Short mmCIF file of C-alpha atoms and ligand atoms in Angstrom, two decimals:
data_model
loop_
_atom_site.label_atom_id
_atom_site.label_comp_id
_atom_site.label_asym_id
_atom_site.label_seq_id
_atom_site.Cartn_x
_atom_site.Cartn_y
_atom_site.Cartn_z
CA MET A 1 -6.35 -7.05 -25.12
CA ILE A 2 -7.30 -4.25 -22.94
CA GLU A 3 -4.45 -1.66 -22.70
CA VAL A 4 -4.17 -0.13 -19.36
CA LEU A 5 -1.51 2.63 -18.14
CA SER A 6 -1.12 2.41 -14.67
CA VAL A 7 -0.18 5.85 -13.16
CA ALA A 8 1.79 5.72 -9.74
CA SER A 9 4.51 7.39 -7.64
CA GLU A 10 5.94 4.18 -6.60
CA ALA A 11 6.17 0.55 -7.97
CA TYR A 12 7.83 -2.47 -6.13
CA PRO A 13 10.69 -3.54 -6.89
CA LEU A 14 11.71 -0.41 -8.59
CA ILE A 15 10.98 2.25 -5.75
CA LYS A 16 8.97 1.66 -2.75
CA THR A 17 7.84 3.58 0.56
CA GLY A 18 4.74 1.61 1.38
CA GLY A 19 2.03 -0.84 0.34
CA LEU A 20 1.12 1.23 -2.85
CA ALA A 21 4.36 0.19 -4.45
CA ASP A 22 3.55 -3.47 -3.72
CA VAL A 23 -0.03 -3.01 -5.31
CA VAL A 24 1.30 -1.20 -8.21
CA GLY A 25 3.98 -3.62 -8.83
CA ALA A 26 1.79 -6.64 -8.49
CA LEU A 27 -1.17 -5.73 -10.65
CA PRO A 28 0.59 -6.16 -14.07
CA SER A 29 1.34 -9.85 -13.76
CA ALA A 30 -1.78 -10.45 -11.75
CA LEU A 31 -3.89 -8.90 -14.73
CA ALA A 32 -1.99 -10.46 -17.74
CA PRO A 33 -3.87 -13.77 -17.50
CA HIS A 34 -7.15 -11.71 -17.93
CA GLY A 35 -6.64 -10.25 -20.93
CA VAL A 36 -5.13 -6.66 -19.60
CA SER A 37 -1.82 -5.31 -20.82
CA MET A 38 -0.56 -3.01 -18.25
CA ARG A 39 2.47 -0.60 -18.48
CA VAL A 40 3.40 1.54 -15.49
CA LEU A 41 4.16 5.15 -15.74
CA LEU A 42 6.45 6.48 -12.91
CA PRO A 43 8.47 9.52 -12.11
CA GLY A 44 12.09 9.05 -13.41
CA TYR A 45 13.74 8.96 -10.02
CA PRO A 46 17.39 8.07 -9.75
CA LYS A 47 16.68 4.55 -9.06
CA VAL A 48 13.98 4.16 -11.74
CA MET A 49 16.33 5.57 -14.26
CA GLU A 50 19.33 3.16 -13.29
CA ALA A 51 16.83 0.24 -13.38
CA LEU A 52 16.11 1.41 -17.13
CA ALA A 53 19.56 2.01 -17.98
CA ALA A 54 19.98 -1.30 -20.06
CA SER A 55 16.60 -1.60 -21.74
CA GLY A 56 15.18 2.09 -21.72
CA ARG A 57 14.45 4.05 -25.09
CA GLU A 58 13.35 7.53 -25.64
CA VAL A 59 9.88 7.70 -26.80
CA TRP A 60 8.94 11.15 -26.52
CA PHE A 61 10.87 14.47 -26.00
CA TYR A 62 9.52 17.64 -24.18
CA PRO A 63 11.72 20.79 -24.87
CA ASP A 64 9.90 22.44 -21.89
CA PHE A 65 7.82 20.52 -19.46
CA PHE A 66 6.87 21.96 -16.15
CA GLY A 67 10.12 23.93 -16.00
CA GLY A 68 12.78 21.96 -17.74
CA GLU A 69 13.77 19.33 -20.54
CA ALA A 70 11.88 15.98 -20.23
CA ARG A 71 11.66 12.75 -21.86
CA LEU A 72 9.60 9.57 -21.76
CA ILE A 73 11.73 6.46 -21.61
CA ALA A 74 10.13 2.91 -22.15
CA GLY A 75 11.78 -0.19 -21.22
CA ARG A 76 11.40 -3.37 -18.90
CA ALA A 77 12.65 -3.15 -15.34
CA GLY A 78 11.90 -5.21 -12.29
CA GLY A 79 9.59 -7.52 -14.27
CA LEU A 80 7.52 -4.36 -15.19
CA ASP A 81 6.84 -2.63 -18.69
CA VAL A 82 7.63 0.85 -17.44
CA ILE A 83 7.39 4.27 -18.86
CA ALA A 84 9.45 6.75 -16.97
CA LEU A 85 8.99 10.48 -17.02
CA GLN A 86 12.46 11.56 -16.99
CA ALA A 87 12.71 15.19 -15.99
CA ASP A 88 15.69 15.86 -13.93
CA HIS A 89 14.53 19.27 -12.74
CA LEU A 90 11.82 17.51 -10.81
CA TYR A 91 13.06 13.76 -10.02
CA ALA A 92 16.85 13.77 -10.03
CA ARG A 93 17.61 14.40 -6.62
CA PRO A 94 18.35 12.57 -3.37
CA GLY A 95 15.64 11.84 -0.74
CA SER A 96 12.52 9.54 -1.05
CA PRO A 97 9.90 10.08 -3.60
CA TYR A 98 8.16 12.82 -1.66
CA LEU A 99 10.71 13.99 1.16
CA GLY A 100 14.05 15.61 1.00
CA PRO A 101 16.91 14.23 3.04
CA ASP A 102 15.71 16.68 5.52
CA GLY A 103 12.43 14.67 6.00
CA ARG A 104 10.43 17.70 4.82
CA ASP A 105 7.91 17.41 1.71
CA PHE A 106 9.61 18.87 -1.41
CA PRO A 107 8.24 22.25 -1.70
CA ASP A 108 7.52 21.55 -5.47
CA ASN A 109 5.56 18.33 -5.19
CA TRP A 110 2.66 19.82 -6.69
CA ARG A 111 4.58 20.64 -9.88
CA ARG A 112 6.50 17.09 -9.76
CA PHE A 113 3.04 15.08 -9.59
CA ALA A 114 1.19 17.65 -12.01
CA ALA A 115 3.93 16.62 -14.40
CA LEU A 116 3.12 12.93 -13.95
CA GLY A 117 -0.61 13.40 -14.41
CA TYR A 118 0.07 15.35 -17.30
CA ALA A 119 2.46 12.95 -19.05
CA ALA A 120 -0.14 10.24 -18.28
CA TYR A 121 -2.86 12.46 -20.02
CA ASP A 122 -0.41 12.97 -23.07
CA LEU A 123 0.00 9.28 -23.48
CA SER A 124 -3.69 8.81 -23.53
CA CYS A 125 -3.81 11.14 -26.44
CA GLY A 126 -1.53 8.76 -28.15
CA ILE A 127 1.57 11.09 -28.51
CA VAL A 128 3.86 8.00 -28.53
CA GLU A 129 3.09 6.37 -31.91
CA GLY A 130 1.57 2.99 -31.60
CA TYR A 131 0.67 3.20 -28.15
CA ARG A 132 -2.54 4.66 -26.92
CA PRO A 133 -3.98 3.05 -23.74
CA ASP A 134 -7.74 2.49 -23.31
CA ILE A 135 -7.63 3.27 -19.61
CA LEU A 136 -5.54 5.32 -17.27
CA HIS A 137 -5.55 3.58 -13.84
CA CYS A 138 -4.32 6.19 -11.49
CA HIS A 139 -3.23 5.57 -7.86
CA ASP A 140 -3.57 8.12 -4.90
CA TRP A 141 -3.22 11.75 -5.15
CA GLN A 142 0.05 11.94 -7.03
CA SER A 143 -1.63 10.91 -10.09
CA GLY A 144 -4.79 12.69 -9.24
CA LEU A 145 -4.76 15.31 -11.86
CA ALA A 146 -4.65 12.67 -14.87
CA PRO A 147 -8.25 12.10 -14.94
CA ALA A 148 -9.00 15.92 -14.68
CA TYR A 149 -6.75 16.49 -17.58
CA VAL A 150 -8.48 13.76 -19.53
CA LYS A 151 -11.97 15.43 -18.73
CA TYR A 152 -11.05 19.17 -19.41
CA ASN A 153 -8.24 19.30 -21.93
CA PRO A 154 -8.96 18.14 -25.53
CA GLY A 155 -7.83 14.97 -27.15
CA SER A 156 -7.91 11.96 -24.86
CA THR A 157 -10.81 9.30 -25.14
CA ALA A 158 -9.27 7.12 -22.40
CA ARG A 159 -11.44 6.11 -19.49
CA THR A 160 -10.05 7.03 -16.03
CA ILE A 161 -10.01 5.25 -12.73
CA ILE A 162 -8.63 6.36 -9.40
CA THR A 163 -7.70 4.11 -6.64
CA VAL A 164 -7.44 5.30 -3.21
CA HIS A 165 -4.86 3.69 -1.36
CA ASN A 166 -5.11 6.14 1.58
CA ILE A 167 -7.59 9.08 1.76
CA ALA A 168 -5.43 10.87 4.32
CA PHE A 169 -3.08 12.14 1.76
CA GLN A 170 -4.93 14.54 -0.31
CA GLY A 171 -2.44 16.21 -2.54
CA ILE A 172 -3.47 19.87 -1.19
CA VAL A 173 -1.89 22.75 -3.14
CA GLY A 174 -2.35 26.64 -3.14
CA TRP A 175 -4.81 27.99 -5.66
CA GLU A 176 -1.86 30.10 -7.06
CA SER A 177 -0.41 27.04 -8.52
CA PHE A 178 -3.39 26.79 -11.13
CA ASN A 179 -2.04 28.59 -13.86
CA ALA A 180 1.08 26.56 -13.95
CA LEU A 181 -0.96 23.06 -13.82
CA ARG A 182 -1.73 23.40 -17.79
CA LEU A 183 -5.22 22.44 -16.85
CA ASP A 184 -8.01 23.67 -19.21
CA PHE A 185 -9.69 26.90 -17.60
CA ALA A 186 -13.07 25.08 -17.33
CA ALA A 187 -11.75 22.98 -14.44
CA ALA A 188 -11.36 26.13 -12.18
CA GLY A 189 -15.03 26.75 -12.82
CA ASP A 190 -17.14 23.79 -12.01
CA GLY A 191 -15.57 22.98 -8.40
CA ALA A 192 -13.94 19.66 -9.12
CA ILE A 193 -10.57 20.45 -8.18
CA GLU A 194 -11.52 23.26 -5.55
CA TYR A 195 -11.14 22.05 -1.88
CA PHE A 196 -11.64 24.60 0.81
CA GLY A 197 -9.97 27.50 -1.15
CA ASN A 198 -7.20 25.25 -2.37
CA ILE A 199 -6.64 22.64 -5.02
CA SER A 200 -6.86 18.96 -4.08
CA TYR A 201 -5.32 16.60 -6.65
CA LEU A 202 -7.20 13.61 -4.78
CA LYS A 203 -10.58 15.58 -4.97
CA ALA A 204 -9.67 16.27 -8.71
CA ALA A 205 -9.49 12.54 -9.42
CA LEU A 206 -12.63 11.62 -7.28
CA ALA A 207 -14.66 14.26 -9.14
CA THR A 208 -13.73 13.58 -12.42
CA ALA A 209 -12.71 9.85 -12.79
CA ASP A 210 -15.02 7.40 -14.59
CA ALA A 211 -14.76 4.97 -11.61
CA ILE A 212 -13.21 5.29 -8.10
CA THR A 213 -12.03 2.02 -6.50
CA THR A 214 -10.49 1.63 -3.19
CA VAL A 215 -8.59 -1.22 -1.60
CA SER A 216 -11.10 -3.26 0.65
CA PRO A 217 -14.99 -3.52 0.66
CA THR A 218 -14.97 -2.28 4.17
CA TYR A 219 -12.85 0.91 3.43
CA ALA A 220 -15.18 1.60 0.34
CA HIS A 221 -17.99 1.91 3.07
CA GLU A 222 -16.01 3.82 5.67
CA ILE A 223 -14.98 6.54 3.36
CA ARG A 224 -18.28 7.66 2.74
CA THR A 225 -18.83 8.28 6.37
CA ALA A 226 -17.82 11.46 8.38
CA SER A 227 -15.49 9.30 10.67
CA TYR A 228 -13.25 8.13 7.78
CA GLY A 229 -13.81 10.21 4.84
CA MET A 230 -11.68 13.06 5.87
CA GLY A 231 -13.75 15.66 4.47
CA LEU A 232 -14.20 13.83 1.04
CA GLU A 233 -17.21 11.66 2.17
CA GLY A 234 -19.92 13.96 0.47
CA LEU A 235 -18.49 13.73 -2.81
CA LEU A 236 -17.76 9.90 -2.26
CA LYS A 237 -21.56 9.72 -1.41
CA ALA A 238 -22.67 11.61 -4.25
CA ARG A 239 -20.53 9.25 -6.48
CA ALA A 240 -21.58 6.03 -4.77
CA ASP A 241 -22.67 4.58 -7.84
CA VAL A 242 -19.21 4.38 -9.36
CA VAL A 243 -17.25 3.41 -5.85
CA HIS A 244 -16.07 -0.01 -5.68
CA GLY A 245 -14.03 -1.88 -3.07
CA ILE A 246 -11.51 -4.35 -4.41
CA LEU A 247 -9.23 -6.20 -1.96
CA ASN A 248 -5.67 -6.15 -2.49
CA GLY A 249 -3.57 -9.42 -2.93
CA ILE A 250 -0.09 -10.19 -2.21
CA ASP A 251 2.80 -11.26 -4.45
CA GLN A 252 2.84 -14.70 -3.70
CA HIS A 253 6.27 -15.16 -5.41
CA ALA A 254 7.84 -12.57 -3.25
CA TRP A 255 6.21 -13.79 -0.03
CA ASP A 256 6.40 -17.63 0.15
CA PRO A 257 8.07 -19.08 3.07
CA SER A 258 8.49 -22.36 1.35
CA ARG A 259 10.76 -20.72 -1.33
CA ASP A 260 12.33 -17.75 0.24
CA GLU A 261 15.81 -18.09 0.30
CA THR A 262 16.61 -15.16 2.48
CA LEU A 263 15.25 -17.10 5.59
CA PRO A 264 17.40 -19.21 7.57
CA GLN A 265 14.89 -21.94 7.20
CA THR A 266 12.09 -22.47 4.63
CA TYR A 267 8.61 -24.15 5.72
CA SER A 268 5.07 -24.55 4.84
CA ALA A 269 1.85 -25.08 6.62
CA SER A 270 2.55 -28.89 6.94
CA THR A 271 6.16 -28.30 8.20
CA ILE A 272 5.35 -25.42 10.44
CA VAL A 273 7.99 -26.54 13.33
CA ASN A 274 10.52 -25.51 10.54
CA ARG A 275 9.69 -21.97 11.65
CA ALA A 276 11.83 -22.46 14.72
CA PRO A 277 15.17 -21.59 13.21
CA ASN A 278 13.88 -18.27 11.94
CA LYS A 279 12.59 -17.48 15.47
CA LEU A 280 16.05 -18.15 16.84
CA ALA A 281 17.42 -15.95 13.99
CA LEU A 282 15.02 -13.12 14.89
CA GLU A 283 15.87 -13.44 18.74
CA GLU A 284 19.37 -13.07 17.79
CA ARG A 285 19.03 -10.10 15.11
CA PHE A 286 16.81 -7.96 17.65
CA GLY A 287 18.93 -9.21 20.99
CA LEU A 288 16.21 -11.07 22.52
CA ALA A 289 16.85 -13.78 25.31
CA HIS A 290 15.87 -17.27 23.97
CA ASP A 291 12.84 -18.90 25.69
CA ASP A 292 9.53 -20.48 24.47
CA SER A 293 7.45 -17.13 25.00
CA PRO A 294 5.51 -15.54 22.19
CA ILE A 295 7.30 -12.84 19.94
CA PHE A 296 4.89 -10.01 19.05
CA ALA A 297 6.07 -7.91 15.97
CA VAL A 298 5.52 -4.65 14.21
CA VAL A 299 6.58 -4.08 10.74
CA SER A 300 5.22 -0.48 9.79
CA ARG A 301 5.33 3.14 9.62
CA LEU A 302 5.41 4.41 13.09
CA THR A 303 2.27 6.77 13.13
CA TRP A 304 -0.88 7.54 14.45
CA GLN A 305 -2.70 5.83 11.75
CA LYS A 306 -1.12 2.71 12.55
CA GLY A 307 -2.00 3.08 16.31
CA LEU A 308 1.27 2.44 17.27
CA ASP A 309 1.12 5.24 19.98
CA MET A 310 -1.21 3.06 21.71
CA LEU A 311 1.16 0.33 21.85
CA VAL A 312 3.86 2.11 23.35
CA PRO A 313 2.30 2.55 26.78
CA LEU A 314 1.64 -1.13 26.82
CA CYS A 315 5.01 -2.25 26.37
CA ASP A 316 5.67 -2.96 30.07
CA GLN A 317 2.45 -4.75 30.49
CA LEU A 318 3.32 -7.03 27.48
CA VAL A 319 6.67 -8.10 29.14
CA GLU A 320 5.03 -8.47 32.62
CA ARG A 321 2.57 -10.88 30.85
CA GLY A 322 5.55 -12.93 29.63
CA ALA A 323 5.56 -12.04 26.03
CA ARG A 324 8.29 -10.09 23.87
CA LEU A 325 8.17 -7.68 21.23
CA VAL A 326 10.25 -6.67 18.01
CA VAL A 327 9.73 -3.36 16.27
CA LEU A 328 10.92 -2.57 12.79
CA GLY A 329 9.91 0.80 11.39
CA SER A 330 10.26 4.43 11.50
CA GLY A 331 8.20 7.58 11.51
CA ASP A 332 6.83 9.92 14.37
CA PRO A 333 9.87 10.56 16.61
CA GLU A 334 7.80 10.23 19.61
CA ILE A 335 6.71 6.78 18.91
CA GLU A 336 10.36 5.88 17.82
CA ASN A 337 11.64 7.11 21.05
CA GLY A 338 8.81 5.41 23.02
CA PHE A 339 9.87 2.22 21.64
CA ASN A 340 13.43 2.64 22.07
CA GLY A 341 12.80 3.66 25.83
CA ALA A 342 10.71 0.21 26.29
CA ALA A 343 13.84 -1.65 24.76
CA MET A 344 16.27 0.13 27.09
CA ARG A 345 13.75 -0.57 30.11
CA HIS A 346 13.44 -4.33 29.06
CA PRO A 347 16.67 -5.79 27.63
CA GLY A 348 16.30 -9.05 26.29
CA ARG A 349 12.50 -8.83 25.98
CA ILE A 350 11.97 -5.99 23.29
CA GLY A 351 14.12 -5.22 20.46
CA VAL A 352 13.77 -2.28 18.17
CA VAL A 353 15.30 -1.54 14.70
CA ILE A 354 14.43 1.96 13.41
CA GLY A 355 14.76 2.01 9.79
CA TYR A 356 13.24 0.41 6.62
CA ASP A 357 14.59 -2.97 5.79
CA GLU A 358 12.68 -5.22 3.15
CA GLY A 359 14.99 -8.16 4.00
CA LEU A 360 14.52 -7.96 7.69
CA SER A 361 10.72 -7.55 7.35
CA HIS A 362 10.64 -11.05 5.69
CA LEU A 363 12.81 -12.62 8.94
CA VAL A 364 10.19 -10.94 11.03
CA GLN A 365 7.23 -12.52 9.37
CA ALA A 366 8.71 -15.73 9.26
CA GLY A 367 10.03 -15.84 12.80
CA ALA A 368 7.63 -13.77 15.10
CA ASP A 369 4.48 -15.31 16.30
CA VAL A 370 2.24 -12.18 16.34
CA MET A 371 1.88 -9.64 13.51
CA MET A 372 0.51 -6.45 15.24
CA VAL A 373 -1.54 -3.93 13.17
CA PRO A 374 -3.62 -2.25 15.71
CA SER A 375 -4.71 0.69 13.12
CA ARG A 376 -7.16 3.27 13.75
CA PHE A 377 -7.94 3.30 10.03
CA GLU A 378 -6.38 0.89 7.37
CA PRO A 379 -7.48 0.93 3.73
CA CYS A 380 -6.21 -2.64 2.99
CA GLY A 381 -3.00 -3.36 5.15
CA LEU A 382 -0.69 -5.82 3.71
CA THR A 383 1.46 -6.88 6.77
CA GLN A 384 -1.31 -8.77 8.08
CA LEU A 385 -1.53 -10.62 4.83
CA TYR A 386 2.02 -11.42 4.90
CA GLY A 387 1.47 -12.66 8.38
CA LEU A 388 -1.20 -14.94 7.28
CA ARG A 389 0.96 -16.26 4.57
CA ASP A 390 4.03 -16.85 6.88
CA GLY A 391 2.20 -18.37 9.82
CA CYS A 392 2.49 -15.01 12.01
CA VAL A 393 -0.78 -14.71 13.36
CA PRO A 394 -2.27 -11.25 12.86
CA LEU A 395 -3.50 -9.03 15.72
CA VAL A 396 -5.59 -6.44 14.17
CA SER A 397 -8.21 -3.84 14.73
CA ARG A 398 -11.52 -4.32 13.16
CA VAL A 399 -11.03 -1.41 10.45
CA GLY A 400 -10.99 -1.33 6.73
CA GLY A 401 -9.11 -4.18 4.85
CA LEU A 402 -8.20 -5.55 8.21
CA ALA A 403 -11.91 -6.41 9.14
CA ASP A 404 -12.18 -7.96 5.57
CA THR A 405 -9.14 -10.32 5.74
CA VAL A 406 -8.73 -11.62 9.35
CA ILE A 407 -11.31 -13.96 11.29
CA ASP A 408 -11.10 -13.42 14.89
CA ALA A 409 -10.49 -16.40 17.06
CA ASN A 410 -13.45 -16.03 19.34
CA GLU A 411 -14.50 -19.35 20.91
CA ALA A 412 -17.12 -20.17 18.03
CA ALA A 413 -14.69 -19.36 15.34
CA VAL A 414 -11.99 -21.69 17.14
CA GLU A 415 -14.55 -24.28 17.52
CA ALA A 416 -15.56 -24.19 13.81
CA GLY A 417 -11.91 -24.13 12.81
CA VAL A 418 -12.05 -20.82 10.85
CA ALA A 419 -10.28 -18.45 13.02
CA THR A 420 -6.92 -16.95 11.65
CA GLY A 421 -5.98 -14.06 14.12
CA VAL A 422 -7.21 -11.86 16.72
CA VAL A 423 -9.32 -8.88 15.82
CA PHE A 424 -10.21 -6.02 18.50
CA SER A 425 -12.55 -3.25 18.29
CA PRO A 426 -12.81 -0.03 19.24
CA ALA A 427 -9.13 0.97 18.15
CA THR A 428 -8.38 2.10 21.69
CA GLU A 429 -5.53 1.39 24.18
CA GLU A 430 -7.96 -0.65 26.46
CA ALA A 431 -8.92 -2.80 23.72
CA LEU A 432 -5.55 -3.38 22.17
CA SER A 433 -4.52 -4.44 25.76
CA GLU A 434 -7.18 -7.04 26.10
CA ALA A 435 -6.49 -8.39 22.61
CA ILE A 436 -2.70 -8.68 23.79
CA ARG A 437 -4.07 -10.81 26.89
CA ARG A 438 -6.24 -12.92 24.66
CA THR A 439 -3.65 -13.41 22.13
CA ILE A 440 -1.02 -14.76 24.89
CA ALA A 441 -3.75 -17.27 26.18
CA LEU A 442 -4.42 -18.58 22.81
CA TYR A 443 -0.60 -18.88 22.35
CA GLU A 444 -0.72 -21.11 25.43
CA ARG A 445 -2.99 -23.65 23.63
CA PRO A 446 -0.37 -24.88 21.22
CA LYS A 447 -3.14 -26.96 19.23
CA VAL A 448 -5.28 -24.14 18.79
CA TRP A 449 -2.45 -21.91 17.96
CA HIS A 450 -1.11 -24.16 15.28
CA LYS A 451 -4.26 -24.68 13.73
CA MET A 452 -4.91 -21.15 13.49
CA GLN A 453 -1.40 -20.73 12.03
CA ARG A 454 -2.16 -23.31 9.26
CA ARG A 455 -5.46 -21.84 8.58
CA GLY A 456 -4.00 -18.36 7.98
CA MET A 457 -1.18 -20.00 5.59
CA LYS A 458 -3.87 -21.58 3.68
CA SER A 459 -6.32 -18.78 3.45
CA ASP A 460 -6.45 -16.93 -0.14
CA VAL A 461 -4.29 -13.91 -0.10
CA SER A 462 -3.66 -13.94 -3.84
CA TRP A 463 -4.59 -11.48 -6.46
CA GLU A 464 -6.70 -14.17 -8.35
CA ALA A 465 -10.15 -12.80 -7.28
CA SER A 466 -9.48 -9.31 -7.41
CA ALA A 467 -7.57 -9.37 -10.56
CA GLU A 468 -10.84 -10.64 -11.94
CA LYS A 469 -12.72 -7.69 -10.52
CA TYR A 470 -10.23 -5.07 -11.92
CA ALA A 471 -10.61 -6.75 -15.48
CA ASP A 472 -14.29 -6.73 -15.22
CA LEU A 473 -14.28 -3.07 -14.04
CA TYR A 474 -11.97 -2.28 -17.18
CA ALA A 475 -14.27 -4.00 -19.53
CA SER A 476 -17.46 -2.28 -18.14
CA LEU A 477 -15.73 1.09 -18.55
CA LEU A 478 -14.98 0.21 -22.15
CA GLY A 479 -18.55 -1.19 -22.97
CA LEU A 480 -17.04 -4.69 -23.52
CA GLU A 481 -18.68 -7.92 -22.69
CA ARG A 482 -16.16 -9.98 -20.49
CA ASP A 483 -16.98 -14.01 -20.26
CA ALA A 484 -15.72 -15.35 -16.85
CA ASP A 485 -13.60 -17.56 -18.60
CA THR A 486 -11.83 -15.28 -21.28
CA ASP A 487 -8.32 -15.11 -21.26
CA ASP A 488 -7.76 -12.70 -23.93
P1 LIG B 1 1.10 1.36 4.47
O1 LIG B 1 1.20 1.44 2.93
O2 LIG B 1 -0.04 2.25 5.04
O3 LIG B 1 2.63 1.73 4.89
P2 LIG B 1 0.60 -1.41 4.09
O4 LIG B 1 0.34 -2.46 5.23
O5 LIG B 1 -0.33 -1.26 3.07
O6 LIG B 1 0.91 -0.12 5.01
O7 LIG B 1 2.18 -1.63 3.53
C1 LIG B 1 3.26 -1.51 4.13
C2 LIG B 1 4.32 -2.20 3.27
O8 LIG B 1 5.59 -1.47 3.55
C3 LIG B 1 4.48 -3.65 3.38
O9 LIG B 1 4.84 -4.24 2.41
C4 LIG B 1 5.44 -3.83 4.62
O10 LIG B 1 6.06 -4.93 4.86
C5 LIG B 1 6.31 -2.53 4.24
N1 LIG B 1 7.15 -2.13 5.56
C6 LIG B 1 6.70 -0.95 6.22
N2 LIG B 1 7.64 -0.73 7.10
C7 LIG B 1 8.68 -1.36 6.80
C8 LIG B 1 10.00 -1.44 7.31
N3 LIG B 1 10.28 -0.64 8.40
N4 LIG B 1 10.84 -2.00 6.84
C9 LIG B 1 10.58 -3.10 5.70
N5 LIG B 1 9.37 -3.01 5.36
C10 LIG B 1 8.45 -2.25 5.78
#
């Protein structure tokens, strides 16, 4: 058994703001059949501590940890083996994992996530009797200091991996915090954590981890270019030999339209007509008029990254072309206002719910016709995978994981019966407008459309292949031979 500690700031179903949580929550069970035992180290936010109330037991006590008392609490919650860093001075507060109720970053995020990284390092040193992970698998900047502690501070022999879920978030803090980080002074000297005069937690991980992974093969290439690397491309190029692109899968139990009891009607690829009651329920929920036209959908953070500012000015055109639109999301106030304005101009044709609603996102995927993901960059993207799984045909830009997971319905692909969606490039308003036109034209060819839906529903969006790749990577870091069929 390879013992891996996954270190992250969120994990579904305990705490989620985005795709990171889905991935961290899905990996342990995906990896179990491959001889990997994975626990998840999380900050002890109120929701996490509540979930651990029944099973959690204290395995370590810190009298003074980054400014207050702290405990490591181990237990089972949400189907995961969790170790929570309970540190009320850092995590017992209202708001999201990163933002206060006022919508601004907590000013002490640097300390909150340094503590997370330090606890991971401590665990890898074996502070808890009977538990000493072989590998720290860190996710995004919030856990980025852990590999640096392992490299510069004494006592850990763990191998380290950083997975980049989004290189736009780099965890940049002022140099004046250095002394409070408990990082060996050697780290200050050799440039690993320094980033344009500041400290970057993500750069620290990229410079010091034994392996770097990101969540799709295309993004693994993109982040080594100036257009997508966001300043870190030079470092990534220099470390190209340890960079791997491993595609995300989805939790096929949570996302299974044939068994999803939250839906008005379950269905499968062979009973796709049974999506109709879901479309009806979706119309009702978003106040849309009932007709036969396609419903385009957005389930997303409403941000520049997601390209949704390009969709706002196309709303009128989309309606003129006879289609309808539902939007579930929140984010940039200008984009929120843009969609709300479009809904007011087009009652019955455009419906908007501003907010985060996991249950509603299932109804959208199971009831709408087209899942739109027109991102400017997209490390992997999960909503297009849920769309494939649910027969909600993805319309995506040709970037990152979107390019790796959706096959464009050009005539040749339609002829060959391999198309699963509509892919456009470049990520511009003009190209998006043309992609919407093309999608409507495809929808008007029901045979082609249904074939595309079925094809998508049958495409492999599981963790199977990728779990194998992670397991191989862990084994190679530990110098172990892994037989392809090994189950232990
Ligand atoms: P990112 O992590 O960049 O936001 P992903 O596509 O990787 O994008 O993952 C987004 C996840 O968050 C998906 O599980 C998606 O269904 C979910 N999601 C995004 N916005 C909402 C929302 N408003 N309500 C419910 N779920 C949402």
